[in-house]
mmCIF file of C-alpha atoms in Angstrom:
data_model
loop_
_atom_site.group_PDB
_atom_site.id
_atom_site.type_symbol
_atom_site.label_atom_id
_atom_site.label_comp_id
_atom_site.label_asym_id
_atom_site.label_seq_id
_atom_site.Cartn_x
_atom_site.Cartn_y
_atom_site.Cartn_z
ATOM 1 C CA MET A 1 -18.364 -8.890 23.550
ATOM 2 C CA ASP A 2 -17.834 -5.228 21.832
ATOM 3 C CA LEU A 3 -19.561 -3.995 18.949
ATOM 4 C CA THR A 4 -17.252 -5.201 16.274
ATOM 5 C CA GLU A 5 -17.376 -8.532 17.781
ATOM 6 C CA GLY A 6 -21.010 -8.649 17.652
ATOM 7 C CA VAL A 7 -21.025 -8.008 13.782
ATOM 8 C CA LEU A 8 -18.677 -10.378 13.011
ATOM 9 C CA HIS A 9 -20.330 -12.967 15.290
ATOM 10 C CA LEU A 10 -23.368 -12.654 12.514
ATOM 11 C CA PHE A 11 -20.797 -13.698 9.821
ATOM 12 C CA GLY A 12 -19.206 -16.279 11.853
ATOM 13 C CA LEU A 13 -15.961 -14.596 11.932
ATOM 14 C CA VAL A 14 -15.372 -13.884 15.434
ATOM 15 C CA SER A 15 -12.948 -16.556 16.129
ATOM 16 C CA GLN A 16 -10.637 -14.930 13.964
ATOM 17 C CA TRP A 17 -11.136 -11.291 15.152
ATOM 18 C CA ASN A 18 -7.509 -11.713 16.933
ATOM 19 C CA THR A 19 -5.459 -8.795 18.201
ATOM 20 C CA ARG A 20 -3.396 -8.721 15.085
ATOM 21 C CA ALA A 21 -6.788 -7.961 12.866
ATOM 22 C CA ARG A 22 -7.890 -5.553 15.685
ATOM 23 C CA GLY A 23 -4.737 -3.915 15.377
ATOM 24 C CA PHE A 24 -4.717 -3.613 11.570
ATOM 25 C CA GLY A 25 -8.422 -2.490 11.709
ATOM 26 C CA LEU A 26 -7.191 0.190 14.213
ATOM 27 C CA LEU A 27 -4.398 1.420 11.731
ATOM 28 C CA LEU A 28 -6.868 1.481 9.198
ATOM 29 C CA LEU A 29 -9.479 3.750 10.991
ATOM 30 C CA LEU A 30 -6.615 6.116 11.966
ATOM 31 C CA PRO A 31 -6.015 8.121 8.938
ATOM 32 C CA VAL A 32 -9.618 8.128 8.157
ATOM 33 C CA VAL A 33 -10.314 9.801 11.567
ATOM 34 C CA VAL A 34 -7.175 12.384 11.566
ATOM 35 C CA ILE A 35 -7.913 13.471 7.891
ATOM 36 C CA ALA A 36 -11.635 13.900 8.358
ATOM 37 C CA VAL A 37 -11.168 15.997 11.523
ATOM 38 C CA ALA A 38 -8.691 18.204 10.082
ATOM 39 C CA ASP A 39 -10.649 18.523 6.730
ATOM 40 C CA TRP A 40 -13.737 19.536 8.693
ATOM 41 C CA ARG A 41 -12.042 22.033 10.613
ATOM 42 C CA VAL A 42 -10.368 23.745 7.785
ATOM 43 C CA ARG A 43 -13.436 23.760 5.352
ATOM 44 C CA ARG A 44 -15.781 24.527 8.110
ATOM 45 C CA ARG A 45 -14.198 28.074 8.411
ATOM 46 C CA ARG A 46 -14.084 28.841 4.974
ATOM 47 C CA MET B 1 2.728 2.316 2.877
ATOM 48 C CA TYR B 2 0.820 3.605 5.495
ATOM 49 C CA ALA B 3 1.219 7.882 5.689
ATOM 50 C CA GLY B 4 1.497 7.843 1.777
ATOM 51 C CA HIS B 5 -2.075 6.593 0.994
ATOM 52 C CA ALA B 6 -3.344 9.008 3.471
ATOM 53 C CA ALA B 7 -1.535 11.801 1.719
ATOM 54 C CA VAL B 8 -2.693 10.550 -1.843
ATOM 55 C CA ALA B 9 -6.376 11.495 -0.934
ATOM 56 C CA LEU B 10 -5.607 14.750 0.068
ATOM 57 C CA VAL B 11 -4.375 15.652 -3.054
ATOM 58 C CA LEU B 12 -7.453 14.021 -4.878
ATOM 59 C CA LYS B 13 -9.591 16.084 -2.805
ATOM 60 C CA THR B 14 -8.170 19.042 -4.316
ATOM 61 C CA ARG B 15 -9.218 17.767 -7.885
ATOM 62 C CA GLU B 16 -12.472 16.947 -6.833
ATOM 63 C CA PRO B 17 -13.453 18.465 -3.495
ATOM 64 C CA ARG B 18 -17.342 17.347 -3.914
ATOM 65 C CA VAL B 19 -15.963 13.810 -2.879
ATOM 66 C CA PRO B 20 -16.324 13.443 1.165
ATOM 67 C CA ILE B 21 -12.624 13.035 2.264
ATOM 68 C CA ALA B 22 -13.448 10.131 4.263
ATOM 69 C CA VAL B 23 -14.428 8.279 1.374
ATOM 70 C CA LEU B 24 -11.138 9.153 -0.464
ATOM 71 C CA VAL B 25 -9.005 8.043 2.427
ATOM 72 C CA ALA B 26 -10.631 4.897 2.947
ATOM 73 C CA ALA B 27 -10.217 3.995 -1.029
ATOM 74 C CA CYS B 28 -6.865 4.858 -0.816
ATOM 75 C CA PHE B 29 -6.817 2.218 1.965
ATOM 76 C CA GLY B 30 -9.115 -0.093 0.302
ATOM 77 C CA PRO B 31 -7.244 -2.915 -1.080
ATOM 78 C CA ASP B 32 -5.896 -3.078 2.816
ATOM 79 C CA TRP B 33 -9.797 -3.082 4.323
ATOM 80 C CA VAL B 34 -10.353 -5.889 1.309
ATOM 81 C CA GLU B 35 -7.415 -7.804 3.100
ATOM 82 C CA LEU B 36 -8.791 -7.404 6.811
ATOM 83 C CA PHE B 37 -11.712 -8.765 5.873
ATOM 84 C CA LEU B 38 -10.743 -11.537 3.264
ATOM 85 C CA GLY B 39 -8.161 -12.461 5.565
ATOM 86 C CA LEU B 40 -10.904 -13.003 8.386
ATOM 87 C CA SER B 41 -12.875 -15.528 6.254
ATOM 88 C CA ILE B 42 -10.234 -17.393 4.103
ATOM 89 C CA GLY B 43 -6.838 -16.932 5.961
ATOM 90 C CA ARG B 44 -3.998 -14.061 5.949
ATOM 91 C CA SER B 45 -1.861 -14.949 3.189
ATOM 92 C CA ALA B 46 -4.792 -15.625 0.587
ATOM 93 C CA GLY B 47 -6.377 -12.420 1.682
ATOM 94 C CA GLU B 48 -3.183 -10.518 1.023
ATOM 95 C CA ALA B 49 -2.807 -12.119 -2.443
ATOM 96 C CA TYR B 50 -6.334 -11.751 -3.457
ATOM 97 C CA SER B 51 -6.639 -8.354 -2.394
ATOM 98 C CA HIS B 52 -3.730 -6.961 -3.533
ATOM 99 C CA PHE B 53 -3.126 -8.615 -6.805
ATOM 100 C CA ILE B 54 -3.916 -6.718 -9.851
ATOM 101 C CA PRO B 55 -7.184 -8.166 -11.235
ATOM 102 C CA GLY B 56 -8.654 -8.008 -7.594
ATOM 103 C CA VAL B 57 -7.515 -4.275 -7.034
ATOM 104 C CA LEU B 58 -9.170 -3.413 -10.660
ATOM 105 C CA VAL B 59 -12.364 -4.997 -9.324
ATOM 106 C CA GLY B 60 -12.140 -3.477 -5.851
ATOM 107 C CA ALA B 61 -11.647 -0.115 -7.576
ATOM 108 C CA LEU B 62 -14.643 -0.908 -9.887
ATOM 109 C CA LEU B 63 -16.578 -1.892 -7.144
ATOM 110 C CA ALA B 64 -16.176 1.045 -4.920
ATOM 111 C CA ALA B 65 -16.912 3.390 -7.441
ATOM 112 C CA THR B 66 -20.179 1.980 -8.269
ATOM 113 C CA LEU B 67 -21.234 1.574 -4.578
ATOM 114 C CA TYR B 68 -20.092 4.867 -4.078
ATOM 115 C CA LYS B 69 -22.236 6.023 -7.150
ATOM 116 C CA ILE B 70 -25.506 4.154 -5.608
ATOM 117 C CA VAL B 71 -25.269 4.582 -2.013
ATOM 118 C CA LEU B 72 -24.040 8.530 -2.125
ATOM 119 C CA ARG B 73 -25.419 9.687 -5.390
ATOM 120 C CA LEU B 74 -22.587 12.287 -5.367
ATOM 121 C CA PRO B 75 -20.142 13.267 -8.419
ATOM 122 C CA GLY B 76 -16.397 11.888 -8.359
ATOM 123 C CA ALA B 77 -16.577 8.311 -8.468
ATOM 124 C CA ARG B 78 -13.866 8.298 -10.694
ATOM 125 C CA TYR B 79 -11.758 9.732 -8.124
ATOM 126 C CA VAL B 80 -12.765 7.092 -5.661
ATOM 127 C CA ALA B 81 -11.552 4.417 -8.143
ATOM 128 C CA LEU B 82 -8.421 6.172 -8.767
ATOM 129 C CA ALA B 83 -7.649 6.479 -4.897
ATOM 130 C CA TRP B 84 -8.056 2.603 -4.913
ATOM 131 C CA LEU B 85 -6.174 2.152 -8.241
ATOM 132 C CA LEU B 86 -3.221 4.201 -6.557
ATOM 133 C CA HIS B 87 -2.781 1.796 -3.501
ATOM 134 C CA TRP B 88 -1.051 -0.604 -5.809
ATOM 135 C CA PRO B 89 2.018 1.630 -7.076
ATOM 136 C CA ALA B 90 2.198 2.742 -3.456
ATOM 137 C CA ASP B 91 2.721 -0.632 -1.821
ATOM 138 C CA PHE B 92 5.259 -1.425 -4.811
ATOM 139 C CA LEU B 93 7.442 1.112 -3.233
ATOM 140 C CA THR B 94 6.936 -0.512 0.362
ATOM 141 C CA ALA B 95 6.495 -4.353 0.170
ATOM 142 C CA HIS B 96 6.055 -7.151 -2.235
ATOM 143 C CA LYS B 97 2.609 -7.213 -3.788
ATOM 144 C CA PRO B 98 1.412 -9.760 -6.601
ATOM 145 C CA LEU B 99 1.053 -9.032 -10.013
ATOM 146 C CA LEU B 100 -1.430 -10.912 -12.149
ATOM 147 C CA ASP B 101 -0.729 -14.234 -10.599
ATOM 148 C CA PRO B 102 -1.276 -14.140 -6.557
ATOM 149 C CA THR B 103 1.779 -15.845 -6.118
ATOM 150 C CA HIS B 104 4.390 -13.694 -8.234
ATOM 151 C CA ILE B 105 5.244 -10.939 -5.944
ATOM 152 C CA VAL B 106 7.427 -7.880 -7.018
ATOM 153 C CA GLY B 107 8.212 -4.782 -4.810
ATOM 154 C CA LEU B 108 11.231 -2.879 -3.612
ATOM 155 C CA ASP B 109 10.440 -3.772 -0.352
ATOM 156 C CA LEU B 110 11.315 -0.377 1.512
ATOM 157 C CA TYR B 111 9.943 -1.288 4.801
ATOM 158 C CA ASP B 112 12.940 -2.995 5.247
ATOM 159 C CA LEU B 113 14.872 0.044 4.990
ATOM 160 C CA PRO B 114 12.859 1.969 7.573
ATOM 161 C CA ALA B 115 14.621 5.184 7.500
ATOM 162 C CA ILE B 116 14.436 5.705 3.993
ATOM 163 C CA ASP B 117 10.569 4.595 3.821
ATOM 164 C CA PHE B 118 10.066 7.291 6.518
ATOM 165 C CA THR B 119 11.823 9.652 4.356
ATOM 166 C CA ILE B 120 9.794 8.935 1.215
ATOM 167 C CA GLU B 121 6.451 8.719 2.886
ATOM 168 C CA GLY B 122 7.181 11.859 4.753
ATOM 169 C CA LEU B 123 8.076 13.830 1.705
ATOM 170 C CA LEU B 124 4.890 12.607 0.194
ATOM 171 C CA VAL B 125 2.453 13.544 3.224
ATOM 172 C CA ILE B 126 4.412 17.233 3.363
ATOM 173 C CA GLY B 127 3.965 17.523 -0.217
ATOM 174 C CA CYS B 128 0.376 16.159 -0.454
ATOM 175 C CA ALA B 129 -0.646 18.323 2.714
ATOM 176 C CA PHE B 130 1.052 21.642 0.958
ATOM 177 C CA LEU B 131 -1.355 21.081 -2.047
ATOM 178 C CA TYR B 132 -4.254 20.738 0.090
ATOM 179 C CA ALA B 133 -3.601 23.532 2.251
ATOM 180 C CA ARG B 134 -2.950 25.785 -1.015
ATOM 181 C CA SER B 135 -6.561 24.899 -2.374
ATOM 182 C CA PHE B 136 -8.601 25.078 0.903
ATOM 183 C CA ALA B 137 -6.491 26.518 4.049
ATOM 184 C CA THR B 138 -6.365 30.388 3.247
ATOM 185 C CA GLY B 139 -6.348 31.189 6.917
ATOM 186 C CA ARG B 140 -3.606 30.844 9.604
ATOM 187 C CA ALA B 141 -5.918 28.764 11.614
ATOM 188 C CA GLN B 142 -6.792 26.425 8.508
ATOM 189 C CA ARG B 143 -3.189 26.176 8.264
ATOM 190 C CA ARG B 144 -2.774 25.149 11.514
ATOM 191 C CA TRP B 145 -4.952 22.500 11.210
ATOM 192 C CA VAL B 146 -3.261 21.075 8.158
ATOM 193 C CA ALA B 147 -0.012 21.364 9.498
ATOM 194 C CA ALA B 148 -1.448 19.267 12.920
ATOM 195 C CA MET B 149 -2.810 16.732 10.570
ATOM 196 C CA ALA B 150 0.370 16.304 8.668
ATOM 197 C CA LEU B 151 2.085 16.135 12.022
ATOM 198 C CA THR B 152 -0.026 13.260 13.382
ATOM 199 C CA LEU B 153 0.103 11.280 10.174
ATOM 200 C CA LEU B 154 4.678 11.505 10.234
ATOM 201 C CA VAL B 155 4.051 10.516 13.800
ATOM 202 C CA ILE B 156 1.927 7.736 13.196
ATOM 203 C CA GLN B 157 4.508 6.623 10.594
ATOM 204 C CA GLY B 158 7.508 7.305 12.542
ATOM 205 C CA VAL B 159 6.230 5.016 15.037
ATOM 206 C CA LEU B 160 5.807 2.273 12.436
ATOM 207 C CA ASP B 161 8.967 2.692 11.329
ATOM 208 C CA TYR B 162 10.459 2.709 14.297
ATOM 209 C CA GLY B 163 8.915 -0.740 14.883
ATOM 210 C CA LEU B 164 9.800 -2.136 11.689
ATOM 211 C CA SER B 165 13.645 -1.112 12.289
ATOM 212 C CA ASN B 166 13.705 -2.972 15.497
ATOM 213 C CA GLN B 167 12.941 -6.507 13.949
ATOM 214 C CA PRO B 168 16.516 -7.477 13.046
ATOM 215 C CA TRP B 169 15.562 -10.484 11.081
ATOM 216 C CA ARG B 170 14.144 -8.854 8.558
ATOM 217 C CA SER B 171 16.569 -7.756 5.441
ATOM 218 C CA TRP B 172 15.862 -6.014 2.566
ATOM 219 C CA ASN B 173 15.070 -7.926 -0.459
ATOM 220 C CA PRO B 174 13.656 -5.982 -3.217
ATOM 221 C CA SER B 175 12.169 -8.220 -6.284
ATOM 222 C CA LEU B 176 11.248 -7.539 -9.674
ATOM 223 C CA ALA B 177 11.305 -11.281 -11.034
ATOM 224 C CA GLN B 178 10.078 -14.493 -9.474
ATOM 225 C CA GLY B 179 12.727 -15.916 -8.039
ATOM 226 C CA ARG B 180 12.973 -19.438 -9.366
ATOM 227 C CA ARG B 181 15.736 -21.355 -11.350
ATOM 228 C CA GLN B 182 15.583 -20.831 -14.688
ATOM 229 C CA PRO B 183 18.380 -21.991 -17.577
ATOM 230 C CA HIS B 184 19.819 -19.737 -19.680
ATOM 231 C CA LEU B 185 18.205 -20.149 -23.393
ATOM 232 C CA THR B 186 21.635 -20.407 -24.916
ATOM 233 C CA VAL B 187 22.673 -23.599 -22.855
ATOM 234 C CA ALA B 188 19.146 -25.307 -22.918
ATOM 235 C CA ALA B 189 18.751 -24.838 -26.926
ATOM 236 C CA ALA B 190 22.647 -25.230 -28.077
ATOM 237 C CA SER B 191 23.085 -28.369 -25.973
ATOM 238 C CA PRO B 192 19.905 -30.259 -25.142
ATOM 239 C CA ALA B 193 22.008 -33.191 -23.299
ATOM 240 C CA ARG B 194 23.724 -30.768 -20.899
ATOM 241 C CA PRO B 195 22.085 -30.015 -17.786
ATOM 242 C CA ALA B 196 20.638 -26.792 -17.662
ATOM 243 C CA ASP B 197 20.866 -26.766 -13.748
ATOM 244 C CA PRO B 198 24.483 -25.927 -13.301
ATOM 245 C CA HIS B 199 24.124 -22.041 -14.470
ATOM 246 C CA GLY B 200 20.695 -21.720 -13.391
ATOM 247 C CA SER B 201 21.724 -20.081 -10.583
ATOM 248 C CA CYS B 202 22.943 -16.916 -12.276
ATOM 249 C CA THR B 203 19.362 -16.081 -13.000
ATOM 250 C CA LEU B 204 18.723 -15.666 -9.191
ATOM 251 C CA ALA B 205 21.745 -13.292 -9.033
ATOM 252 C CA ARG B 206 20.555 -10.009 -8.064
ATOM 253 C CA THR B 207 23.250 -7.918 -9.787
ATOM 254 C CA HIS B 208 24.260 -8.176 -13.406
ATOM 255 C CA SER B 209 27.997 -8.807 -11.788
ATOM 256 C CA ALA B 210 27.248 -12.037 -10.310
ATOM 257 C CA SER B 211 25.742 -13.045 -13.739
ATOM 258 C CA GLU B 212 29.246 -11.767 -15.577
ATOM 259 C CA ARG B 213 31.213 -13.621 -12.894
ATOM 260 C CA CYS B 214 29.393 -16.505 -13.613
ATOM 261 C CA ARG B 215 29.966 -16.398 -17.654
ATOM 262 C CA MET B 216 33.482 -15.863 -16.612
ATOM 263 C CA THR B 217 34.057 -18.871 -15.015
ATOM 264 C CA ASP B 218 32.561 -21.362 -17.349
ATOM 265 C CA HIS B 219 33.683 -20.539 -21.111
ATOM 266 C CA GLY B 220 32.015 -23.578 -22.309
ATOM 267 C CA ALA B 221 28.471 -22.994 -21.261
ATOM 268 C CA TRP B 222 28.855 -19.458 -23.339
#
């Protein structure tokens, strides 16, 4: 059980954490990570 | 919309640099995050409806801004709310989203025209990245990072649109109104005894010409 499943288990939602939900969650996280890293690199050099 | 939402965060960052960019990006995808977690608890369809109908978006924006203000104690809460609110009009372009009634969905459905969707979102990413670079990327190395970010977003969007283009069962179905039969007022008002159904299908026509053809074939109804 990974960290995400562990948290969801607390709320009784782990049975719904299927492939689609994982994929959707990953898609939502990707732009946050991409832009946060780029913004950090850009503004660090100022 | 996908990369387009992220692009909006870049522009909002230029307006209020004190808001952390990760917060802005997350807020731009806010209703999608709510859809994910609501979907886990009340089902996928209900999650999508209640996260994206206009009252839900308004409540989400207010809660997000309030949470930002209380937890992070930084200025710019209204930009967090704005990022959340801008999600709905962006999604209107690419999909079908509910209005005031969760069951009444409207939208231009450009996800079913993947090439056009990629063009629009690509232009949005490039334009917003340019504005971001103009504000923050003064040196060459910084501009390279902005370009790499924009390119990464475009690649991800391209992969998504390629996947959409390989779903031949999907068809473009833009909608600005509820798709249900409704008699013309002239028919219902002029002849109450006359059944309203015969020309109810005219109101389902997607194009004005179909309605005109209907009028031309049954002069008695008009």
